[in-house]
Amino acid sequence: MSYTKFVAALVRANSGKVRNIRISTGRCRSTVASTKRREEKDQQVDGCSVVAAVPVELISESKNVKNKKLNNIHIDFDNTEEAYKSKDNIELLRSLLVFKLCTIDVLVDKNKELIALSRKVFGQWMFEKLMKLTFYGQFVAGEDHNSIKPLIQKNQAFGVGAVLDYSVEEDLTQEEAEKKEMDACVSEAEKGSPGADHREKKYKAHRQFGDRRGGVTSARTYFYADESKCDNQMETFINCIKASGGASANGFSAIKMTALGRPQFLLQFSEVLVKWRHFFNFLAAQQGKSEMMVLEQKLELEQLKESLTKMGVGAKDDIENWITGEKLGLSGAIDLLDWNGLINDTTAISNLLMVPNLAKGHLEPLLNKFTAEEERQMKRMLQRLDVLAKHAMENGVRLMVDAEQTYFQPAISRLTLEMQRKFNTEKPIIFNTYQCYLKEAYDNVTMDVELSRREGWYFGAKLVRGAYMYQERDRAKEIGYEDPINPDYEATNRMYHKCLEYVLEEIEHSRKANIMVATHNEDTVKYTLEKMNEMGLLPTENKVYFGQLLGMCDQISFPLGQAGFPVYKYVPYGPVNEVIPYLSRRAQENRGFMKGSQRERSLLWTELKRRVLGGQIFYKPVY
């Protein structure tokens, strides 16, 4: 008896209400995990030394040969001549001006009002000129995919690639944003019978946090309007992919999943995934394995059968047939990856959103009913993702799926993983993003790496610290669920380095994993270089990438690029008036960044003085 039939039978037997339930069969997976226990290490990052490149010793690039001596690779991040070789003196002065303005609180806090006033006083033409001479010129590459090409080509000449990011955003009021969010995240069933469904508080829409821009300075936000708007945004992403393919080799293009469909589905699918994981954790605790690392928790089959039988989930013979039919547990145990395989995104969407009810001992729908239009909306989101992935393959571009809020992220990560399974068979095309300020970041990384290892596809990841910390903490406290964020910045640093080290070890082991170290933290970059030296991972292998935002931290990006490392700038573009929300966020982000450290401004002044004293008053980059 297949699992599909088994589930339908057990639900009919237990509830007598739900019909035609089907959970699609998962792919056959090995149940032998190849991961080893890794103890968390407290990493000290502040003391990493940086010296000029000199011949020293490092571990061989061969993962099988140890203690072979080669040349260490070191980068001098204090060498301003190398860091700013691509900038003329006017660009250096602009950077100094913009960074100084970002430290003035009244300008940052009142930036929207000042922008509106500037438009009235100077007129539209002069306003745009002033913006291009200051904030727009610093942080945005141009107005369209043609105007950005000179900057991309110049950066490439100095070893720095591009992650294209069309950064046009709606300029909504808070009230408008809240209304759009509530309309898009609440199903018809919930509107008709509020509180009738047994939903977790975290995965329900709350008007107080409907404006997802609140407290967020480093990520753009999309609000759902209708399906035609999602189609338009998909076309924008396609144009961005084509522009990336036409402007540079081996480029990236960034997308956000909330731009591609009704976020109601992301909320609901996230809740399903989390509840199934909680069910696995419940069964693991019954077998005394709750303290083990996530991939070492293996449910012994005989105990699992007994537990499910006692819960009334089904007869022991039916459970036996289910496991045999799924080809799970051939080694006598089932781990979390096998368990996750029971949920497949090709299933009919309304049947996919089934959750285990521990009290009643059966599966039940997350919602009482779905409308036909809701079902179509969910399917269209998956179809748009597929279209974008195919365009990325055709244009030789890697697709970077950005991370979002934790109540959307389980679904976003799972759908990204399904894209990786399909498109990362020969090389990494699809990259997922992992936010290391999350307590569960390491578990998420290790599980996805292990799945890629078992199934043989290329793992692609971008590591970031995270963009939604204040919003996430406020929401958890107000609504009443566990804070998902690490307790402090140092804990986040340790988590970042722990995840990074794990992926680097996987690269060392198989050369099939790829990672982008997306950070403005110089110590983290130094730490990565140190680990690469220890493991013998050479920059020319193109397995470890680095990423920073355009207009920020050039003293990191350009020395890396000129030393042969694959390094990328996130390159936003769009018309001046339509990227104002993006520029507003850049000003806010840079306020904290510049107040916390004077390093970048100090390096800019050092280089400008060096040029003036050296007679390079009219310096122009040569490339």
Coordinates of C-alpha atoms in Angstrom, one line a residue:
M1 CA 0.0 0.0 0.0
S2 CA 1.6 3.3 -1.1
Y3 CA 1.9 6.2 1.3
T4 CA -0.5 8.2 -0.8
K5 CA -3.2 5.6 -0.3
F6 CA -2.2 5.0 3.3
V7 CA -2.6 8.7 4.3
A8 CA -6.0 9.0 2.5
A9 CA -7.1 5.8 4.3
L10 CA -5.9 6.8 7.7
V11 CA -7.5 10.3 7.5
R12 CA -10.8 8.9 6.4
A13 CA -10.6 6.3 9.2
N14 CA -9.7 8.9 11.9
S15 CA -11.7 12.0 10.9
G16 CA -14.4 10.8 8.7
K17 CA -14.5 14.3 7.2
V18 CA -11.4 14.8 5.0
R19 CA -11.4 13.3 1.5
N20 CA -9.0 12.9 -1.4
I21 CA -5.9 13.7 0.6
R22 CA -2.6 12.9 -1.1
I23 CA 0.9 13.5 -0.1
S24 CA 3.2 13.0 -3.0
T25 CA 5.9 10.4 -2.8
G26 CA 9.3 11.7 -2.0
R27 CA 12.5 10.9 -3.9
C28 CA 14.2 7.7 -2.7
R29 CA 17.0 8.7 -0.4
S30 CA 19.8 6.9 1.3
T31 CA 19.3 6.7 5.1
V32 CA 23.0 6.7 5.8
A33 CA 24.1 10.2 6.9
S34 CA 27.7 11.0 6.1
T35 CA 28.0 13.9 8.5
K36 CA 30.1 13.6 11.6
R37 CA 29.4 15.4 14.9
R38 CA 30.9 18.8 14.9
E39 CA 31.4 20.6 18.2
E40 CA 30.7 24.4 18.1
K41 CA 33.9 26.3 18.3
D42 CA 34.2 29.8 19.7
Q43 CA 36.1 31.6 17.0
Q44 CA 38.2 34.7 17.7
V45 CA 38.1 36.9 14.7
D46 CA 39.5 40.2 15.8
G47 CA 43.1 39.2 15.9
C48 CA 43.5 38.0 12.3
S49 CA 46.7 39.5 10.8
V50 CA 47.0 40.8 7.3
V51 CA 50.3 41.3 5.6
A52 CA 51.5 41.9 2.1
A53 CA 51.7 38.9 -0.1
V54 CA 54.9 36.9 0.5
P55 CA 55.8 33.3 -0.2
V56 CA 54.8 31.2 2.8
E57 CA 53.4 27.8 3.4
L58 CA 49.9 26.4 3.2
I59 CA 48.0 23.2 3.0
S60 CA 47.8 21.5 -0.5
E61 CA 44.8 22.0 -2.6
S62 CA 44.4 18.2 -2.7
K63 CA 42.0 17.1 0.0
N64 CA 43.8 13.8 0.2
V65 CA 47.3 15.1 0.6
K66 CA 48.1 16.8 3.9
N67 CA 51.0 19.0 5.0
K68 CA 52.2 19.7 1.5
K69 CA 53.7 23.2 1.3
L70 CA 52.5 25.9 -1.2
N71 CA 52.2 29.7 -1.0
N72 CA 49.8 31.3 1.4
I73 CA 47.5 34.0 0.0
H74 CA 47.2 37.2 2.0
I75 CA 45.5 40.4 1.2
D76 CA 46.5 43.8 2.5
F77 CA 43.3 45.7 3.2
D78 CA 45.2 48.8 4.3
N79 CA 46.7 49.4 0.8
T80 CA 44.6 52.3 -0.4
E81 CA 46.3 52.5 -3.7
E82 CA 45.0 49.0 -4.6
A83 CA 41.6 49.5 -2.9
Y84 CA 40.7 52.7 -4.9
K85 CA 42.6 52.1 -8.1
S86 CA 39.3 52.1 -10.0
K87 CA 38.1 55.5 -8.6
D88 CA 39.0 58.9 -9.8
N89 CA 39.4 61.8 -7.4
I90 CA 35.9 63.1 -7.9
E91 CA 34.5 59.7 -6.9
L92 CA 36.6 59.6 -3.8
L93 CA 35.3 63.1 -2.8
R94 CA 31.8 62.0 -3.5
S95 CA 32.2 58.9 -1.2
L96 CA 33.6 61.1 1.6
L97 CA 30.7 63.6 1.2
V98 CA 28.0 60.9 1.2
F99 CA 29.5 59.0 4.1
K100 CA 29.8 62.2 6.1
L101 CA 26.2 63.1 5.4
C102 CA 25.1 59.6 6.5
T103 CA 26.4 60.4 10.0
I104 CA 24.2 63.4 10.5
D105 CA 21.1 62.2 12.2
V106 CA 18.7 64.9 11.2
L107 CA 19.5 64.4 7.5
V108 CA 18.9 60.6 7.7
D109 CA 15.8 60.8 9.9
K110 CA 14.2 63.4 7.7
N111 CA 15.5 62.2 4.4
K112 CA 12.1 61.7 2.8
E113 CA 10.9 65.2 3.8
L114 CA 14.2 66.7 2.6
I115 CA 14.0 64.8 -0.8
A116 CA 10.4 66.2 -1.3
L117 CA 11.6 69.7 -0.4
S118 CA 14.6 69.4 -2.8
R119 CA 12.3 68.5 -5.6
K120 CA 10.2 71.6 -5.1
V121 CA 13.1 74.0 -4.6
F122 CA 15.4 72.8 -7.4
G123 CA 12.9 71.2 -9.9
Q124 CA 13.0 67.7 -11.2
W125 CA 15.9 68.1 -13.6
M126 CA 18.2 69.7 -11.1
F127 CA 17.1 67.4 -8.3
E128 CA 18.1 64.3 -10.4
K129 CA 21.5 66.0 -11.2
L130 CA 22.1 66.5 -7.5
M131 CA 21.2 62.9 -6.6
K132 CA 23.5 61.5 -9.3
L133 CA 26.3 63.6 -7.9
T134 CA 25.7 62.3 -4.4
F135 CA 23.6 59.4 -3.0
Y136 CA 22.3 58.0 -6.3
G137 CA 25.8 58.1 -7.9
Q138 CA 27.3 56.4 -4.9
F139 CA 24.9 53.5 -4.4
V140 CA 23.1 53.0 -7.8
A141 CA 24.7 52.0 -11.1
G142 CA 22.3 53.6 -13.5
E143 CA 18.7 53.9 -14.7
D144 CA 18.4 50.8 -16.9
H145 CA 20.3 47.8 -18.1
N146 CA 22.1 49.8 -20.8
S147 CA 23.3 52.7 -18.7
I148 CA 24.9 50.3 -16.1
K149 CA 27.2 48.5 -18.5
P150 CA 30.1 51.0 -18.3
L151 CA 30.3 50.7 -14.5
I152 CA 30.0 46.9 -14.7
Q153 CA 32.7 46.7 -17.3
K154 CA 35.0 49.0 -15.3
N155 CA 34.6 47.0 -12.1
Q156 CA 35.2 43.8 -14.1
A157 CA 38.5 45.2 -15.4
F158 CA 39.6 45.4 -11.7
G159 CA 38.4 41.9 -10.9
V160 CA 34.9 42.7 -9.4
G161 CA 31.8 41.1 -10.8
A162 CA 28.1 42.0 -10.4
V163 CA 25.0 40.8 -8.8
L164 CA 22.3 42.8 -10.6
D165 CA 19.4 43.9 -8.5
Y166 CA 16.6 46.1 -10.0
S167 CA 15.8 48.2 -7.0
V168 CA 12.6 49.9 -7.8
E169 CA 10.2 49.8 -4.9
E170 CA 6.7 51.1 -4.2
D171 CA 6.6 54.2 -2.1
L172 CA 3.6 53.2 0.1
T173 CA 2.4 54.8 3.3
Q174 CA 2.4 52.6 6.4
E175 CA -1.4 52.3 6.2
E176 CA -1.3 51.2 2.5
A177 CA 1.3 48.6 3.2
E178 CA -0.6 47.2 6.2
K179 CA -3.8 46.9 4.1
K180 CA -2.0 45.2 1.2
E181 CA -0.3 42.7 3.6
M182 CA -3.5 41.7 5.4
D183 CA -5.4 41.3 2.1
A184 CA -2.6 39.2 0.7
C185 CA -1.9 37.0 3.7
V186 CA -5.3 36.1 5.0
S187 CA -7.2 33.3 3.1
E188 CA -10.9 33.4 2.3
A189 CA -11.5 30.6 4.8
E190 CA -9.9 32.7 7.6
K191 CA -11.8 35.8 6.6
G192 CA -15.1 33.9 6.7
S193 CA -14.4 32.1 10.0
P194 CA -11.8 34.0 12.0
G195 CA -10.1 31.7 14.6
A196 CA -11.7 28.6 13.3
D197 CA -8.5 27.0 12.1
H198 CA -5.8 25.8 14.4
R199 CA -3.0 28.1 13.1
E200 CA 0.2 28.9 14.9
K201 CA 0.5 32.6 15.9
K202 CA 3.8 33.0 14.2
Y203 CA 2.5 32.0 10.8
K204 CA -0.6 34.2 10.8
A205 CA -0.7 37.8 9.5
H206 CA -0.8 40.5 12.1
R207 CA -1.7 44.1 11.1
Q208 CA 0.7 45.6 13.6
F209 CA 3.5 44.0 11.6
G210 CA 1.8 44.3 8.2
D211 CA 4.3 47.0 7.0
R212 CA 7.3 44.6 6.6
R213 CA 9.6 47.6 6.0
G214 CA 9.6 48.6 9.7
G215 CA 13.0 48.4 11.2
V216 CA 14.5 47.0 8.0
T217 CA 17.4 49.0 6.4
S218 CA 19.1 46.5 4.2
A219 CA 16.4 44.7 2.2
R220 CA 13.8 45.8 -0.2
T221 CA 10.2 44.8 0.4
Y222 CA 7.4 43.7 -2.0
F223 CA 3.7 43.9 -1.3
Y224 CA 1.2 41.8 -3.2
A225 CA -1.4 43.6 -5.3
D226 CA -2.6 41.1 -7.9
E227 CA -1.4 38.4 -10.2
S228 CA -0.7 40.8 -13.1
K229 CA 1.7 42.7 -10.8
C230 CA 3.5 39.5 -10.0
D231 CA 3.8 38.8 -13.8
N232 CA 5.3 42.3 -14.3
Q233 CA 7.8 41.7 -11.5
M234 CA 8.7 38.3 -13.0
E235 CA 9.4 40.1 -16.3
T236 CA 11.5 42.6 -14.5
F237 CA 13.6 39.8 -13.0
I238 CA 13.9 38.2 -16.5
N239 CA 15.2 41.5 -17.9
C240 CA 17.6 41.7 -15.0
I241 CA 18.8 38.1 -15.8
K242 CA 19.3 39.0 -19.5
A243 CA 21.1 42.2 -18.6
S244 CA 23.4 40.2 -16.2
G245 CA 24.1 37.7 -18.9
G246 CA 24.9 40.4 -21.5
A247 CA 26.9 42.7 -19.2
S248 CA 29.3 40.2 -17.5
A249 CA 30.5 36.6 -17.5
N250 CA 29.4 34.4 -14.6
G251 CA 27.2 37.0 -13.2
F252 CA 24.4 36.8 -10.6
S253 CA 20.9 38.1 -10.5
A254 CA 18.9 38.5 -7.2
I255 CA 15.2 37.7 -6.8
K256 CA 12.8 37.8 -3.9
M257 CA 10.0 35.2 -3.7
T258 CA 7.5 37.6 -2.2
A259 CA 7.6 39.5 -5.5
L260 CA 6.4 36.4 -7.4
G261 CA 3.1 35.5 -5.8
R262 CA 0.6 35.8 -3.0
P263 CA 2.5 35.5 0.3
Q264 CA -0.5 33.7 1.9
F265 CA 1.0 30.5 0.4
L266 CA 4.5 31.1 1.9
L267 CA 2.9 31.6 5.3
Q268 CA 0.9 28.4 5.1
F269 CA 3.5 26.2 3.5
S270 CA 6.1 27.4 6.1
E271 CA 3.7 26.4 8.9
V272 CA 3.2 23.0 7.3
L273 CA 7.0 22.4 7.1
V274 CA 7.6 23.5 10.7
K275 CA 4.8 21.4 12.1
W276 CA 6.1 18.3 10.3
R277 CA 9.5 19.0 11.7
H278 CA 8.0 19.4 15.2
F279 CA 6.3 16.0 14.7
F280 CA 9.6 14.4 13.9
N281 CA 11.2 16.1 17.0
F282 CA 8.3 14.7 19.1
L283 CA 8.9 11.2 17.8
A284 CA 12.7 11.6 18.3
A285 CA 12.1 12.7 21.9
Q286 CA 10.0 9.6 22.5
Q287 CA 13.0 7.5 21.5
G288 CA 15.3 9.5 23.8
K289 CA 17.2 11.4 21.0
S290 CA 16.1 15.0 21.6
E291 CA 19.6 16.0 22.7
M292 CA 21.4 14.7 19.6
M293 CA 22.4 16.9 16.7
V294 CA 19.7 17.2 14.1
L295 CA 21.1 14.8 11.5
E296 CA 22.1 12.3 14.1
Q297 CA 18.5 11.9 15.2
K298 CA 17.4 8.6 13.6
L299 CA 14.0 7.1 14.3
E300 CA 14.3 3.4 14.9
L301 CA 11.7 1.8 12.7
E302 CA 10.2 -0.7 15.2
Q303 CA 9.7 2.0 17.8
L304 CA 8.4 4.4 15.2
K305 CA 5.8 1.8 14.1
E306 CA 4.7 1.3 17.7
S307 CA 4.4 5.0 18.4
L308 CA 2.3 5.7 15.3
T309 CA 0.1 2.7 16.1
K310 CA -0.5 3.8 19.7
M311 CA -1.3 7.3 18.4
G312 CA -4.0 5.8 16.2
V313 CA -2.3 6.9 13.0
G314 CA -2.9 3.5 11.4
A315 CA -2.6 -0.2 11.7
K316 CA 1.0 -1.6 12.1
D317 CA 0.7 -3.5 8.8
D318 CA -0.3 -0.3 7.0
I319 CA 2.6 1.6 8.5
E320 CA 5.0 -1.2 7.5
N321 CA 3.6 -1.1 3.9
W322 CA 4.0 2.7 3.8
I323 CA 7.6 2.6 4.8
T324 CA 8.4 -0.2 2.4
G325 CA 6.5 1.6 -0.4
E326 CA 8.5 4.7 0.1
K327 CA 11.8 2.7 0.2
L328 CA 12.5 4.6 3.5
G329 CA 14.3 3.1 6.4
L330 CA 16.2 0.4 4.5
S331 CA 18.9 0.7 7.1
G332 CA 16.4 0.3 10.0
A333 CA 16.1 4.0 10.7
I334 CA 14.7 7.2 9.3
D335 CA 16.3 10.6 9.7
L336 CA 14.9 14.1 9.2
L337 CA 15.9 14.3 5.5
D338 CA 13.9 11.1 4.8
W339 CA 11.0 12.5 6.8
N340 CA 11.1 15.8 4.8
G341 CA 10.8 13.8 1.6
L342 CA 7.2 13.0 2.4
I343 CA 6.4 16.6 1.4
N344 CA 6.8 17.3 -2.3
D345 CA 6.0 20.6 -4.0
T346 CA 4.5 18.8 -7.1
T347 CA 1.5 17.7 -5.0
A348 CA -1.8 19.4 -5.5
I349 CA -1.3 22.5 -3.3
S350 CA -4.4 22.2 -1.2
N351 CA -3.6 18.6 -0.5
L352 CA 0.0 19.5 0.3
L353 CA -1.0 21.8 3.2
M354 CA -1.7 18.9 5.6
V355 CA -0.4 18.8 9.1
P356 CA -0.2 16.1 11.8
N357 CA -2.6 16.6 14.7
L358 CA -0.8 15.0 17.7
A359 CA -3.9 15.1 19.9
K360 CA -6.2 13.4 17.4
G361 CA -3.5 11.2 15.9
H362 CA -4.2 11.9 12.2
L363 CA -3.5 14.4 9.4
E364 CA -5.7 17.3 8.9
P365 CA -5.9 20.3 6.5
L366 CA -4.2 23.5 7.7
L367 CA -7.3 25.4 6.5
N368 CA -10.9 24.2 6.2
K369 CA -11.0 25.0 2.5
F370 CA -9.2 26.7 -0.4
T371 CA -10.9 28.6 -3.2
A372 CA -10.1 27.7 -6.8
E373 CA -8.4 31.0 -7.2
E374 CA -6.2 30.5 -4.2
E375 CA -5.1 27.2 -5.6
R376 CA -4.3 28.9 -9.0
Q377 CA -2.3 31.7 -7.2
M378 CA -0.2 29.2 -5.4
K379 CA 0.6 27.3 -8.6
R380 CA 1.5 30.5 -10.5
M381 CA 4.2 31.3 -7.9
L382 CA 5.8 28.0 -8.5
Q383 CA 5.6 28.4 -12.3
R384 CA 7.2 31.9 -12.1
L385 CA 10.1 30.4 -10.2
D386 CA 10.6 27.8 -12.8
V387 CA 10.5 30.3 -15.6
L388 CA 13.2 32.4 -13.9
A389 CA 15.4 29.4 -13.3
K390 CA 15.2 28.4 -16.9
H391 CA 16.1 31.9 -18.1
A392 CA 19.1 31.9 -15.7
M393 CA 20.4 28.7 -17.2
E394 CA 19.9 29.9 -20.8
N395 CA 21.7 33.2 -20.1
G396 CA 24.6 31.7 -18.1
V397 CA 23.6 33.5 -14.9
R398 CA 23.4 32.3 -11.3
L399 CA 20.1 33.1 -9.5
M400 CA 20.4 34.3 -6.0
V401 CA 17.2 33.8 -3.9
D402 CA 17.2 36.4 -1.1
A403 CA 16.2 35.5 2.4
E404 CA 13.1 37.0 4.0
Q405 CA 11.2 37.0 7.3
T406 CA 11.2 33.8 9.4
Y407 CA 7.5 33.3 9.0
F408 CA 8.1 33.1 5.2
Q409 CA 11.6 31.5 5.1
P410 CA 10.9 27.8 5.6
A411 CA 8.7 27.8 2.5
I412 CA 11.2 30.0 0.6
S413 CA 14.1 27.7 1.5
R414 CA 12.2 24.6 0.6
L415 CA 11.1 25.9 -2.8
T416 CA 14.7 27.1 -3.5
L417 CA 15.9 23.6 -2.6
E418 CA 13.5 22.1 -5.1
M419 CA 14.9 24.4 -7.7
Q420 CA 18.5 23.4 -6.8
R421 CA 17.6 19.7 -7.2
K422 CA 16.3 20.4 -10.7
F423 CA 18.8 22.9 -12.0
N424 CA 22.0 22.4 -10.0
T425 CA 22.8 19.0 -11.6
E426 CA 25.9 20.0 -13.5
K427 CA 26.9 23.3 -11.9
P428 CA 25.5 25.7 -9.3
I429 CA 22.8 27.8 -10.9
I430 CA 20.5 28.4 -7.9
F431 CA 21.9 29.9 -4.6
N432 CA 19.9 29.9 -1.4
T433 CA 20.5 32.6 1.3
Y434 CA 21.1 31.7 5.0
Q435 CA 20.7 34.3 7.7
C436 CA 23.2 33.5 10.4
Y437 CA 21.6 35.6 13.1
L438 CA 19.0 32.8 13.3
K439 CA 19.4 30.2 16.1
E440 CA 18.7 27.4 13.6
A441 CA 21.0 28.6 10.8
Y442 CA 23.6 25.8 11.3
D443 CA 21.0 23.1 11.3
N444 CA 19.5 24.5 8.1
V445 CA 22.9 24.6 6.4
T446 CA 24.0 21.1 7.5
M447 CA 20.7 19.5 6.4
D448 CA 20.8 21.1 3.0
V449 CA 24.4 20.2 2.4
E450 CA 23.7 16.7 3.4
L451 CA 20.8 16.4 1.1
S452 CA 22.9 17.8 -1.8
R453 CA 25.5 15.2 -0.9
R454 CA 23.1 12.3 -0.9
E455 CA 21.4 13.3 -4.2
G456 CA 24.5 14.5 -6.0
W457 CA 23.6 18.0 -7.0
Y458 CA 25.7 21.2 -6.5
F459 CA 25.0 23.1 -3.3
G460 CA 25.0 26.9 -3.6
A461 CA 24.7 29.3 -0.7
K462 CA 25.0 32.9 0.2
L463 CA 25.8 33.6 3.9
V464 CA 24.6 36.8 5.4
R465 CA 24.1 37.9 9.0
G466 CA 20.6 39.0 8.4
A467 CA 18.3 42.0 7.6
Y468 CA 15.3 41.7 9.8
M469 CA 16.6 41.5 13.4
Y470 CA 14.7 44.3 15.1
Q471 CA 11.4 43.5 13.3
E472 CA 11.7 39.8 14.1
R473 CA 12.4 40.4 17.8
D474 CA 9.6 42.9 18.2
R475 CA 7.1 40.6 16.5
A476 CA 8.1 37.5 18.5
K477 CA 7.8 39.5 21.8
E478 CA 4.5 41.1 20.9
I479 CA 2.7 38.1 19.5
G480 CA 4.2 35.6 21.9
Y481 CA 6.5 33.0 20.4
E482 CA 10.2 32.3 20.8
D483 CA 12.7 34.9 19.6
P484 CA 14.3 33.3 16.6
I485 CA 17.4 35.6 16.7
N486 CA 20.7 34.8 18.4
P487 CA 21.1 36.7 21.7
D488 CA 23.9 39.0 20.6
Y489 CA 26.2 40.0 17.8
E490 CA 29.0 37.8 19.0
A491 CA 26.7 34.8 18.9
T492 CA 25.8 35.7 15.4
N493 CA 29.5 36.0 14.5
R494 CA 30.1 32.5 15.9
M495 CA 27.2 31.1 14.0
Y496 CA 28.4 32.8 10.7
H497 CA 31.8 31.3 11.1
K498 CA 30.5 27.9 12.1
C499 CA 28.3 27.7 9.0
L500 CA 31.0 29.0 6.8
E501 CA 33.6 26.5 8.1
Y502 CA 31.1 23.6 7.5
V503 CA 30.5 24.6 3.9
L504 CA 34.3 25.1 3.3
E505 CA 34.9 21.6 4.7
E506 CA 32.3 20.3 2.2
I507 CA 34.1 22.1 -0.6
E508 CA 37.4 20.6 0.5
H509 CA 35.7 17.2 0.6
S510 CA 33.9 17.2 -2.7
R511 CA 34.4 20.5 -4.6
K512 CA 30.6 20.4 -5.4
A513 CA 29.6 23.1 -2.8
N514 CA 29.8 26.8 -3.5
I515 CA 29.4 29.7 -1.2
M516 CA 29.2 33.5 -1.3
V517 CA 30.6 35.2 1.8
A518 CA 28.3 38.3 1.7
T519 CA 29.6 40.6 4.4
H520 CA 31.1 44.0 5.1
N521 CA 32.9 42.7 8.1
E522 CA 36.6 42.7 7.4
D523 CA 37.4 40.3 10.1
T524 CA 35.0 37.7 8.6
V525 CA 36.7 38.1 5.2
K526 CA 40.1 37.6 6.9
Y527 CA 38.8 34.5 8.7
T528 CA 37.6 33.1 5.4
L529 CA 41.0 33.7 3.8
E530 CA 42.7 32.0 6.7
K531 CA 40.4 28.9 6.5
M532 CA 41.0 28.8 2.7
N533 CA 44.7 28.8 3.3
E534 CA 44.5 26.0 5.8
M535 CA 42.3 23.9 3.5
G536 CA 44.2 24.7 0.3
L537 CA 41.2 26.2 -1.4
L538 CA 42.6 28.4 -4.2
P539 CA 40.7 31.5 -5.5
T540 CA 41.0 30.2 -9.1
E541 CA 38.8 27.3 -8.2
N542 CA 35.8 29.6 -8.1
K543 CA 34.2 27.8 -5.1
V544 CA 34.3 30.7 -2.6
Y545 CA 32.9 34.1 -3.6
F546 CA 32.8 37.3 -1.7
G547 CA 30.0 40.0 -1.9
Q548 CA 29.5 43.6 -0.9
L549 CA 27.1 46.4 -1.8
L550 CA 27.9 48.9 -4.5
G551 CA 29.3 52.0 -3.0
M552 CA 30.4 50.3 0.3
C553 CA 33.6 48.6 1.5
D554 CA 35.6 49.1 -1.7
Q555 CA 38.7 48.5 0.5
I556 CA 37.5 44.9 0.8
S557 CA 36.1 44.2 -2.7
F558 CA 38.8 45.5 -5.0
P559 CA 41.9 44.1 -3.3
L560 CA 40.2 40.7 -3.3
G561 CA 39.3 41.1 -7.0
Q562 CA 42.8 42.2 -8.0
A563 CA 44.2 39.2 -6.1
G564 CA 42.2 36.8 -8.2
F565 CA 39.3 36.1 -5.9
P566 CA 35.8 35.9 -7.3
V567 CA 34.2 39.0 -5.7
Y568 CA 30.9 40.6 -6.5
K569 CA 29.1 43.9 -5.9
Y570 CA 25.4 43.9 -5.4
V571 CA 24.6 46.4 -8.2
P572 CA 21.2 48.1 -7.9
Y573 CA 19.8 50.1 -10.8
G574 CA 16.6 51.9 -11.7
P575 CA 15.2 55.4 -12.4
V576 CA 16.2 58.1 -9.9
N577 CA 12.6 58.8 -8.6
E578 CA 11.8 55.1 -8.3
V579 CA 14.9 54.0 -6.2
I580 CA 14.4 56.7 -3.6
P581 CA 13.1 54.1 -1.0
Y582 CA 16.3 52.1 -1.7
L583 CA 18.5 55.2 -1.2
S584 CA 16.7 56.0 2.0
R585 CA 17.6 52.5 3.4
R586 CA 21.2 52.9 2.3
A587 CA 21.4 56.2 4.2
Q588 CA 20.0 54.6 7.3
E589 CA 22.3 51.5 7.1
N590 CA 25.4 53.7 6.5
R591 CA 24.5 55.8 9.5
G592 CA 25.2 52.9 11.9
F593 CA 28.0 51.6 9.8
M594 CA 29.9 54.9 9.6
K595 CA 29.3 55.9 13.2
G596 CA 30.5 52.5 14.4
S597 CA 33.7 52.7 12.4
Q598 CA 35.6 55.6 10.8
R599 CA 37.8 53.1 8.9
E600 CA 36.4 53.6 5.4
R601 CA 36.4 57.3 5.6
S602 CA 39.9 57.3 7.0
L603 CA 41.2 55.1 4.1
L604 CA 39.5 57.4 1.6
W605 CA 41.2 60.4 3.1
T606 CA 44.5 58.6 3.1
E607 CA 44.3 57.8 -0.6
L608 CA 43.1 61.3 -1.6
K609 CA 46.1 62.8 0.3
R610 CA 48.5 60.3 -1.2
R611 CA 47.4 61.3 -4.7
V612 CA 47.5 65.1 -4.1
L613 CA 50.9 64.9 -2.5
G614 CA 52.1 62.6 -5.3
G615 CA 50.9 65.0 -8.0
Q616 CA 48.0 62.9 -9.1
I617 CA 45.4 65.7 -8.8
F618 CA 43.7 64.6 -12.1
Y619 CA 44.1 60.8 -11.5
K620 CA 42.0 58.7 -13.9
P621 CA 41.8 54.9 -13.6
V622 CA 43.4 53.0 -16.5
Y623 CA 41.8 49.8 -17.6

